[in-house]
Structure formats: C-alpha cells, structure tokens
Short mmCIF file of C-alpha atoms and ligand atoms in Angstrom, two decimals:
data_model
loop_
_atom_site.label_atom_id
_atom_site.label_comp_id
_atom_site.label_asym_id
_atom_site.label_seq_id
_atom_site.Cartn_x
_atom_site.Cartn_y
_atom_site.Cartn_z
CA UNK A 1 16.88 -17.55 -22.53
CA UNK A 2 14.61 -14.89 -23.97
CA UNK A 3 14.16 -11.82 -21.82
CA UNK A 4 10.85 -11.24 -20.07
CA UNK A 5 9.01 -8.25 -21.48
CA UNK A 6 8.06 -6.34 -18.33
CA UNK A 7 5.83 -3.26 -18.08
CA UNK A 8 6.55 -1.25 -14.93
CA UNK A 9 3.72 1.19 -14.21
CA UNK A 10 4.29 4.19 -11.93
CA UNK A 11 2.72 7.52 -10.86
CA UNK A 12 -1.03 7.36 -10.94
CA UNK A 13 -4.05 9.44 -10.04
CA UNK A 14 -3.49 9.15 -6.30
CA UNK A 15 -2.47 11.21 -3.29
CA UNK A 16 0.51 8.84 -3.18
CA UNK A 17 1.71 9.66 -6.73
CA UNK A 18 5.10 10.93 -5.49
CA UNK A 19 5.62 7.91 -3.26
CA UNK A 20 5.04 5.69 -6.29
CA UNK A 21 7.76 7.53 -8.23
CA UNK A 22 10.23 6.83 -5.40
CA UNK A 23 9.26 3.15 -5.19
CA UNK A 24 9.40 2.71 -8.96
CA UNK A 25 12.83 4.37 -9.26
CA UNK A 26 14.25 1.82 -6.81
CA UNK A 27 12.61 -1.10 -8.56
CA UNK A 28 13.81 0.04 -12.00
CA UNK A 29 17.35 0.39 -10.71
CA UNK A 30 17.34 -3.12 -9.28
CA UNK A 31 15.75 -5.12 -12.12
CA UNK A 32 18.27 -7.35 -13.86
CA UNK A 33 18.98 -6.05 -17.38
CA UNK A 34 19.85 -9.60 -18.41
CA UNK A 35 16.49 -11.00 -17.42
CA UNK A 36 14.09 -8.24 -18.34
CA UNK A 37 13.32 -5.95 -21.22
CA UNK A 38 11.68 -3.15 -19.24
CA UNK A 39 9.06 -0.71 -20.50
CA UNK A 40 8.50 2.27 -18.20
CA UNK A 41 4.86 3.33 -18.22
CA UNK A 42 4.00 6.50 -16.32
CA UNK A 43 0.52 7.70 -15.41
CA UNK A 44 0.30 11.44 -14.74
CA UNK A 45 -1.77 12.86 -11.89
CA UNK A 46 -4.33 13.81 -14.52
CA UNK A 47 -4.55 10.19 -15.66
CA UNK A 48 -2.57 10.38 -18.91
CA UNK A 49 -0.57 7.23 -19.81
CA UNK A 50 2.89 7.73 -21.33
CA UNK A 51 5.61 5.32 -22.42
CA UNK A 52 8.78 6.88 -20.97
CA UNK A 53 12.19 5.93 -22.26
CA UNK A 54 14.35 8.42 -20.33
CA UNK A 55 16.63 7.78 -17.35
CA UNK A 56 15.34 6.48 -14.02
CA UNK A 57 16.49 9.70 -12.32
CA UNK A 58 13.74 11.49 -14.27
CA UNK A 59 11.17 9.84 -12.00
CA UNK A 60 12.59 11.40 -8.86
CA UNK A 61 12.55 15.02 -10.07
CA UNK A 62 9.34 14.69 -12.10
CA UNK A 63 11.19 15.35 -15.40
CA UNK A 64 9.81 12.09 -16.86
CA UNK A 65 6.49 13.78 -17.54
CA UNK A 66 7.88 16.22 -20.10
CA UNK A 67 10.51 13.99 -21.70
CA UNK A 68 10.57 14.74 -25.47
CA UNK A 69 10.43 11.06 -26.45
CA UNK A 70 7.31 10.30 -24.42
CA UNK A 71 4.58 8.67 -26.44
CA UNK A 72 0.96 8.07 -25.46
CA UNK A 73 0.44 4.42 -24.62
CA UNK A 74 -2.32 2.42 -23.02
CA UNK A 75 -3.29 -1.06 -22.02
CA UNK A 76 -6.28 -2.41 -23.90
CA UNK A 77 -8.72 -4.73 -22.11
CA UNK A 78 -8.77 -6.93 -25.21
CA UNK A 79 -7.08 -10.17 -24.13
CA UNK A 80 -6.19 -11.13 -27.71
CA UNK A 81 -3.67 -8.26 -27.76
CA UNK A 82 -1.76 -8.91 -24.51
CA UNK A 83 0.35 -5.83 -24.77
CA UNK A 84 0.74 -2.11 -24.64
CA UNK A 85 -0.70 -0.06 -27.50
CA UNK A 86 1.65 2.79 -28.34
CA UNK A 87 0.42 5.73 -30.43
CA UNK A 88 3.11 7.23 -32.61
CA UNK A 89 2.45 9.96 -35.19
CA UNK A 90 -1.02 8.75 -35.93
CA UNK A 91 -0.01 5.09 -36.07
CA UNK A 92 -0.38 2.49 -33.41
CA UNK A 93 1.90 -0.38 -32.61
CA UNK A 94 1.73 -3.09 -29.97
CA UNK A 95 4.49 -3.93 -27.51
CA UNK A 96 3.75 -7.44 -26.23
CA UNK A 97 4.06 -7.70 -22.45
CA UNK A 98 4.74 -10.92 -20.52
CA UNK A 99 4.21 -9.41 -17.08
CA UNK A 100 3.00 -6.11 -15.62
CA UNK A 101 4.50 -4.74 -12.41
CA UNK A 102 2.24 -2.03 -11.01
CA UNK A 103 4.25 0.17 -8.66
CA UNK A 104 1.29 2.30 -7.69
CA UNK A 105 0.12 3.22 -4.22
CA UNK A 106 -3.32 4.23 -3.02
CA UNK A 107 -6.41 5.05 -5.03
CA UNK A 108 -6.65 3.76 -8.60
CA UNK A 109 -3.48 1.71 -8.24
CA UNK A 110 -3.74 -0.34 -5.06
CA UNK A 111 -7.52 -0.52 -4.75
CA UNK A 112 -8.44 -3.00 -7.46
CA UNK A 113 -9.30 -0.46 -10.13
CA UNK A 114 -6.30 -1.01 -12.37
CA UNK A 115 -6.09 -4.67 -11.35
CA UNK A 116 -9.47 -5.15 -13.06
CA UNK A 117 -7.97 -3.82 -16.28
CA UNK A 118 -4.96 -6.16 -15.92
CA UNK A 119 -7.28 -9.12 -15.41
CA UNK A 120 -9.22 -8.24 -18.56
CA UNK A 121 -6.01 -7.77 -20.55
CA UNK A 122 -5.00 -11.35 -19.76
CA UNK A 123 -1.45 -10.28 -18.93
CA UNK A 124 -0.01 -11.72 -15.70
CA UNK A 125 0.68 -9.02 -13.11
CA UNK A 126 2.46 -8.66 -9.80
CA UNK A 127 0.36 -8.55 -6.65
CA UNK A 128 -3.21 -8.90 -5.50
CA UNK A 129 -6.25 -9.28 -7.75
CA UNK A 130 -9.15 -6.82 -7.87
CA UNK A 131 -11.10 -8.22 -4.98
CA UNK A 132 -8.37 -8.47 -2.34
CA UNK A 133 -6.87 -5.14 -3.43
CA UNK A 134 -10.22 -3.42 -2.90
CA UNK A 135 -10.88 -5.12 0.42
CA UNK A 136 -7.45 -4.27 1.84
CA UNK A 137 -7.58 -0.70 0.57
CA UNK A 138 -10.77 0.07 2.49
CA UNK A 139 -9.97 0.13 6.19
CA UNK A 140 -13.65 -0.16 7.16
CA UNK A 141 -14.11 -3.29 5.03
CA UNK A 142 -10.83 -4.82 6.24
CA UNK A 143 -11.92 -4.22 9.84
CA UNK A 144 -15.34 -5.78 9.32
CA UNK A 145 -14.01 -8.90 7.61
CA UNK A 146 -11.17 -9.50 10.05
CA UNK A 147 -13.49 -9.02 13.03
CA UNK A 148 -15.48 -12.02 11.76
CA UNK A 149 -12.27 -14.06 11.87
CA UNK A 150 -11.55 -12.97 15.45
CA UNK A 151 -8.39 -11.13 14.50
CA UNK A 152 -7.90 -8.47 17.14
CA UNK A 153 -8.02 -4.85 15.96
CA UNK A 154 -8.44 -1.44 17.60
CA UNK A 155 -12.02 -0.60 18.62
CA UNK A 156 -13.45 1.35 15.71
CA UNK A 157 -16.47 2.78 14.01
CA UNK A 158 -17.00 4.17 10.56
CA UNK A 159 -19.49 6.42 8.76
CA UNK A 160 -20.15 7.84 5.31
CA UNK A 161 -18.77 11.35 4.89
CA UNK A 162 -22.08 12.73 3.63
CA UNK A 163 -23.67 11.88 7.01
CA UNK A 164 -21.39 14.29 8.85
CA UNK A 165 -22.93 17.64 7.78
CA UNK A 166 -26.40 16.40 8.76
CA UNK A 167 -25.61 14.29 11.82
CA UNK A 168 -22.37 15.66 13.29
CA UNK A 169 -23.58 15.52 16.90
CA UNK A 170 -24.90 11.97 16.64
CA UNK A 171 -21.60 10.82 15.11
CA UNK A 172 -19.47 12.62 17.71
CA UNK A 173 -21.63 11.25 20.55
CA UNK A 174 -21.11 7.73 19.21
CA UNK A 175 -17.36 8.29 19.06
CA UNK A 176 -17.36 9.51 22.69
CA UNK A 177 -19.57 6.66 23.86
CA UNK A 178 -17.68 3.85 22.14
CA UNK A 179 -14.04 4.92 22.04
CA UNK A 180 -11.49 6.28 24.52
CA UNK A 181 -9.35 9.27 23.55
CA UNK A 182 -6.91 9.66 21.92
CA UNK A 183 -8.58 8.43 18.76
CA UNK A 184 -7.27 8.22 15.20
CA UNK A 185 -9.45 9.65 12.45
CA UNK A 186 -8.69 8.35 8.95
CA UNK A 187 -10.10 8.27 5.46
CA UNK A 188 -11.16 4.64 4.85
CA UNK A 189 -9.41 4.66 1.47
CA UNK A 190 -6.03 6.39 1.47
CA UNK A 191 -2.47 5.63 2.50
CA UNK A 192 0.89 7.07 3.52
CA UNK A 193 -0.96 8.69 6.46
CA UNK A 194 -2.60 11.20 4.10
CA UNK A 195 -5.70 12.57 5.89
CA UNK A 196 -4.91 10.75 9.18
CA UNK A 197 -5.08 12.69 12.49
CA UNK A 198 -4.56 11.83 16.11
CA UNK A 199 -7.22 13.52 18.20
CA UNK A 200 -6.66 13.96 21.91
CA UNK A 201 -9.66 16.18 22.70
CA UNK A 202 -13.27 16.12 21.65
CA UNK A 203 -13.03 19.76 20.46
CA UNK A 204 -10.58 18.70 17.74
CA UNK A 205 -12.80 16.03 16.20
CA UNK A 206 -14.46 18.31 13.63
CA UNK A 207 -11.19 19.44 12.08
CA UNK A 208 -9.88 15.87 11.89
CA UNK A 209 -13.08 14.54 10.35
CA UNK A 210 -13.14 17.32 7.74
CA UNK A 211 -9.53 16.51 6.86
CA UNK A 212 -10.37 12.82 6.37
CA UNK A 213 -13.44 13.70 4.29
CA UNK A 214 -11.23 15.57 1.82
CA UNK A 215 -9.60 12.24 0.92
CA UNK A 216 -12.50 9.80 0.85
CA UNK A 217 -16.24 9.39 1.22
CA UNK A 218 -15.90 7.07 4.21
CA UNK A 219 -14.32 7.89 7.56
CA UNK A 220 -12.90 5.42 10.11
CA UNK A 221 -12.35 6.39 13.74
CA UNK A 222 -10.26 4.11 15.95
CA UNK A 223 -9.21 4.03 19.55
CA UNK A 224 -5.53 4.92 19.85
CA UNK A 225 -3.31 1.98 20.76
CA UNK A 226 -0.39 2.59 23.07
CA UNK A 227 2.44 0.32 22.03
CA UNK A 228 4.96 -0.48 19.31
CA UNK A 229 4.29 -0.35 15.55
CA UNK A 230 5.26 -3.68 14.04
CA UNK A 231 5.31 -4.68 10.36
CA UNK A 232 5.54 -8.06 8.68
CA UNK A 233 6.17 -8.75 4.98
CA UNK A 234 4.22 -11.58 3.36
CA UNK A 235 5.24 -13.10 0.01
CA UNK A 236 3.63 -15.84 -2.06
CA UNK A 237 0.36 -17.02 -3.52
CA UNK A 238 -1.60 -19.77 -1.75
CA UNK A 239 1.54 -20.91 0.10
CA UNK A 240 2.54 -17.45 1.35
CA UNK A 241 5.34 -16.97 3.85
CA UNK A 242 6.04 -14.28 6.42
CA UNK A 243 9.35 -12.49 6.87
CA UNK A 244 11.23 -11.50 9.98
CA UNK A 245 9.23 -8.87 11.85
CA UNK A 246 10.24 -5.19 11.88
CA UNK A 247 9.41 -2.18 13.99
CA UNK A 248 8.87 1.50 13.20
CA UNK A 249 10.25 4.01 15.67
CA UNK A 250 8.26 7.07 14.61
CA UNK A 251 9.96 10.38 15.35
CA UNK A 252 6.71 12.36 15.28
CA UNK A 253 3.64 12.02 17.48
CA UNK A 254 2.59 9.27 15.10
CA UNK A 255 3.99 7.86 11.86
CA UNK A 256 2.73 10.65 9.58
CA UNK A 257 3.52 11.51 5.94
CA UNK A 258 6.50 13.75 6.77
CA UNK A 259 7.93 11.14 9.08
CA UNK A 260 7.57 8.50 6.37
CA UNK A 261 9.00 10.38 3.41
CA UNK A 262 10.28 13.87 4.24
CA UNK A 263 12.20 14.04 7.53
CA UNK A 264 13.95 10.71 7.29
CA UNK A 265 14.19 10.71 11.08
CA UNK A 266 11.96 7.75 11.84
CA UNK A 267 13.85 4.55 12.57
CA UNK A 268 13.39 1.00 11.43
CA UNK A 269 14.33 -1.76 13.84
CA UNK A 270 14.92 -5.12 12.18
CA UNK A 271 14.23 -7.38 13.97
CA UNK A 272 11.57 -5.66 16.05
CA UNK A 273 12.27 -5.20 19.74
CA UNK A 274 9.72 -7.81 20.83
CA UNK A 275 9.99 -11.37 22.15
CA UNK A 276 10.34 -14.29 19.73
CA UNK A 277 7.00 -15.55 20.96
CA UNK A 278 5.24 -12.29 20.07
CA UNK A 279 7.07 -12.12 16.72
CA UNK A 280 5.87 -15.62 15.91
CA UNK A 281 2.31 -14.60 16.75
CA UNK A 282 2.65 -11.57 14.43
CA UNK A 283 3.85 -13.82 11.59
CA UNK A 284 1.01 -16.27 12.09
CA UNK A 285 -1.69 -13.61 12.14
CA UNK A 286 -0.10 -11.87 9.12
CA UNK A 287 -0.32 -15.04 7.01
CA UNK A 288 -3.80 -15.86 8.30
CA UNK A 289 -5.15 -12.39 7.42
CA UNK A 290 -3.38 -12.51 4.02
CA UNK A 291 -5.01 -15.84 3.18
CA UNK A 292 -8.41 -14.84 4.53
CA UNK A 293 -8.54 -11.74 2.38
CA UNK A 294 -7.34 -13.62 -0.69
CA UNK A 295 -4.03 -11.77 -1.18
CA UNK A 296 -1.44 -12.96 -3.70
CA UNK A 297 2.06 -11.93 -4.59
CA UNK A 298 2.78 -9.61 -1.72
CA UNK A 299 1.43 -7.53 1.13
CA UNK A 300 2.81 -5.83 4.21
CA UNK A 301 0.70 -6.50 7.26
CA UNK A 302 0.96 -3.82 9.96
CA UNK A 303 0.32 -4.29 13.66
CA UNK A 304 0.55 -2.71 17.07
CA UNK A 305 1.91 -4.65 20.03
CA UNK A 306 0.43 -3.16 23.18
CA UNK A 307 2.82 -1.76 25.74
CA UNK A 308 1.18 -3.25 28.84
CA UNK A 309 0.23 -6.76 27.90
CA UNK A 310 1.92 -7.40 24.52
CA UNK A 311 -1.31 -8.08 22.67
CA UNK A 312 -0.95 -8.28 18.89
CA UNK A 313 -3.42 -5.92 17.19
CA UNK A 314 -3.71 -5.79 13.41
CA UNK A 315 -3.73 -2.24 12.00
CA UNK A 316 -3.90 -2.61 8.22
CA UNK A 317 -2.82 -4.56 5.15
CA UNK A 318 -0.95 -2.81 2.34
CA UNK A 319 -1.10 -4.72 -0.91
CA UNK A 320 1.46 -2.49 -2.68
CA UNK A 321 3.70 -1.35 0.16
CA UNK A 322 6.45 1.27 -0.17
CA UNK A 323 9.28 -0.20 -2.22
CA UNK A 324 12.30 2.07 -2.03
CA UNK A 325 15.51 0.28 -1.10
CA UNK A 326 15.10 1.64 2.45
CA UNK A 327 11.41 0.71 2.73
CA UNK A 328 10.31 -1.84 5.29
CA UNK A 329 8.98 -4.48 2.84
CA UNK A 330 12.22 -5.10 0.91
CA UNK A 331 14.32 -4.54 4.04
CA UNK A 332 12.44 -7.29 5.86
CA UNK A 333 13.03 -9.76 3.04
CA UNK A 334 16.68 -8.76 2.84
CA UNK A 335 16.98 -9.54 6.57
CA UNK A 336 15.18 -12.84 5.97
CA UNK A 337 17.77 -13.77 3.32
CA UNK A 338 16.20 -12.54 0.08
CA UNK A 339 18.08 -9.56 -1.41
CA UNK A 340 16.16 -6.80 -3.24
CA UNK A 341 16.84 -7.96 -6.84
CA UNK A 342 15.95 -11.56 -6.03
CA UNK A 343 12.77 -10.37 -4.33
CA UNK A 344 11.79 -8.66 -7.59
CA UNK A 345 12.52 -11.88 -9.54
CA UNK A 346 10.36 -13.85 -7.12
CA UNK A 347 7.45 -11.40 -7.40
CA UNK A 348 7.58 -11.55 -11.20
CA UNK A 349 7.69 -15.36 -11.04
CA UNK A 350 4.68 -15.41 -8.69
CA UNK A 351 2.74 -13.23 -11.13
CA UNK A 352 2.99 -15.99 -13.71
CA UNK A 353 1.75 -18.80 -11.40
N1 ADP B 1 -5.46 2.98 16.26
C1 ADP B 1 -4.25 3.56 16.26
N2 ADP B 1 -3.52 3.67 17.40
C2 ADP B 1 -2.30 4.24 17.39
N3 ADP B 1 -1.73 4.78 16.30
C3 ADP B 1 -2.40 4.73 15.14
C4 ADP B 1 -3.69 4.10 15.04
N4 ADP B 1 -4.11 4.19 13.78
C5 ADP B 1 -3.14 4.83 13.11
N5 ADP B 1 -2.10 5.17 13.90
C6 ADP B 1 -0.90 5.90 13.50
O1 ADP B 1 -1.14 6.55 12.26
C7 ADP B 1 -0.31 6.00 11.21
C8 ADP B 1 -1.06 5.95 9.89
O2 ADP B 1 -2.25 5.21 10.05
P1 ADP B 1 -2.60 3.96 9.13
O3 ADP B 1 -3.88 3.40 9.62
O4 ADP B 1 -1.45 3.04 9.11
O5 ADP B 1 -2.87 4.64 7.73
P2 ADP B 1 -2.06 4.64 6.33
O6 ADP B 1 -2.79 3.67 5.47
O7 ADP B 1 -2.19 6.03 5.84
O8 ADP B 1 -0.65 4.20 6.61
C9 ADP B 1 0.12 4.64 11.76
O9 ADP B 1 1.34 4.23 11.18
C10 ADP B 1 0.26 4.95 13.24
O10 ADP B 1 1.46 5.68 13.52
MG1 MG B 2 -0.09 2.49 7.65
#
C-alpha cells in the first residue's frame, strides 16, 4: 500500500511554542515509517515556515531552526494544489500532502487560525475545525456556551482588558460581589497555565489581572474550586468516545507551567481516585460538551470534582492537548487499550473521514 504523505506542523507563534516542540518530537518518534512519509514543517516564533529534514532530537534543543538544509515552505490556500510549496534556490516545487497533523498549542495553532488555512487548502487535517477550535480556545466563550447547556462550571465573569485601566474599581467590585476568594485570574485565550494566577486576597487582584492582560485582550476570573483535577480524553468525529478518566496531582499550589513542564513533580493518577459513578458522569459530560461545541478528531476535557459533594465541574476543553509520551491524553488512551502509535493512526484516519 502506498504510504500516506503526512505533514507534521510544529512550533508556532504562541506562548506554547516550546510545548509544541516536545509534543511534536514524541509524535514524530512514534509514527510508523512503513505507513507514513513524513514531512516536518516548523513554524518559528516569528512566524517563518521551514521544511526541516534533520533529526527529531533537533526539535528538543531548538537546533531545528538553524539546520543548514532548511528550506522555506508554505501551505497555499489554493485547493487545486493540495500540498506544500517549497522554495528552493529561486524555484518552487510542490510536495503533495494527504493529511496534515498540526501539533501546535495555543494561539495561532489551536484557536482556529491555522485550521482556516487547512480548510481552504482542501487537505484533510487532524483535529477540530476552525469554529470549534476558536470556541474552545476562548474560555469566556466556552463558559457562555456551556452554561446554556446546563453544564456546571465555576462561577465566573469576564471583561475586555482595555476596560481595566478605565474601570478597575468597578471590575474589582464586581469580582468581590460575585465570587468568593480564592479566585483564578486567566487570559481568556492562552494555555499551559501561561498568565494564570491564583488570588487569595483582594490586594493581589491588580497584579494578577495585569499578568493576564499581557497574554490576551480578554480576562476571565473564576471562583476557585476545592477538589480534584480530573481529565478525560475524547476521540472521534460524530461518534466520539471517552477514555478512562485520569487525575492530576499538582505539586504546586495549582497546576502551573513549571509543574506541567519543568519540575516533573506533578503526578498523574490513571485511573483517577474517584468512584466509578463519578467517573461515568465525567465521561458523559465530556462527550456531551465535545459534541455540543462541534469538536472532531480529539480533545481533552478537563474537570474538577469537588471535595465535599463530588460535583463534576467542567474547567476547559483543549482541542490540541499536550502530546508527549507522558502527557495525559495519550496516557489515557493507552490505559483504555489504545497504544500511542495506534492512537496516531486513528487520528490520521479520522482526519480523512
Ligand atoms: N476555578 C478554578 N479552581 C481551582 N483551580 C483552578 C481554577 N481554574 C484554574 N485552576 C488551576 O489553574 C490551572 C490552569 O488553569 P486552566 O484554566 O486549566 O488554564 P490553561 O488553559 O492554561 O491550562 C488548572 O489546571 C488548575 O490547577
Ligand atoms: Mg488547563
């Protein structure tokens, strides 16, 4: 059987650029060489697209960016081309692509921006389309839509960043009136806990809001939930299925960037330390939210289960979750009976349906 010509895209203009390199390195190492002819396409932090033909290890130390054989390459929106245009010494050539696998996290990669380009190109791609990517990326929009469907979430409010310099007191008074401390202050559009703060005292609100504003032009403030952090992996198109449920044991005050990627001291519990009844509820809500927001391919749906009364509270939906071999999404499928390489095959198959 002919090999599938697969473009794996990594890096990106995003605060999660480095996380993408880690996810992509794992994926590249686990793709079957018999099934796929892989083209490694890197996007620098400045937004330059390069076809990289060096070793996978070059992603982890950043060496890929200066590899001598790199050539500029880009994806044209022209659907009669269906491939990557490579620019070599003044000439262009086209590498036809059967499927694109974007391994990009956060802005410009997980928010529908690049998905729009894929849709125009006519090339099948892994994961959610423009609309559901954008909706799930924006925590304020996700909250609003899921509230309409009676899916329980933390009490929250949101505001545009440019309101803060002119109406700081009004905003802070609303936070105090509507939410109990501690609260979590977050950029609406970010990920990997970048720009997220836990605020225990009113005096610390300004600093947290200014931090969130550096990442996005919308800020979400939520009441802190006391309980366990639970994650569920969903896979499929219209007939999506949920995995076994996992739990994060954060080693810091909350599951922050360092805890996720630097310290390596947070723990994953698979299965989560919750009752089968609660786990079943998590799975049901995960699939319901996934379908409601129009997801396809994959998403990791994150929850809290409250300490006192075991309520299931949806936190967020990640349409391109972390994908290293020790990340929760692939680990959950492995525990459900689908090993990493087969999970990749399934995602690529789903892209074509
Ligand atoms: N409402 C909340 N209650 C308790 N902890 C929270 C809340 N919101 C966020 N957190 C903590 O902050 C972390 C990052 O927040 P999250 O909303 O998941 O943003 P990101 O998209 O950056 O992962 C969560 O994993 C959790 O540890
Ligand atoms: Mg999160």
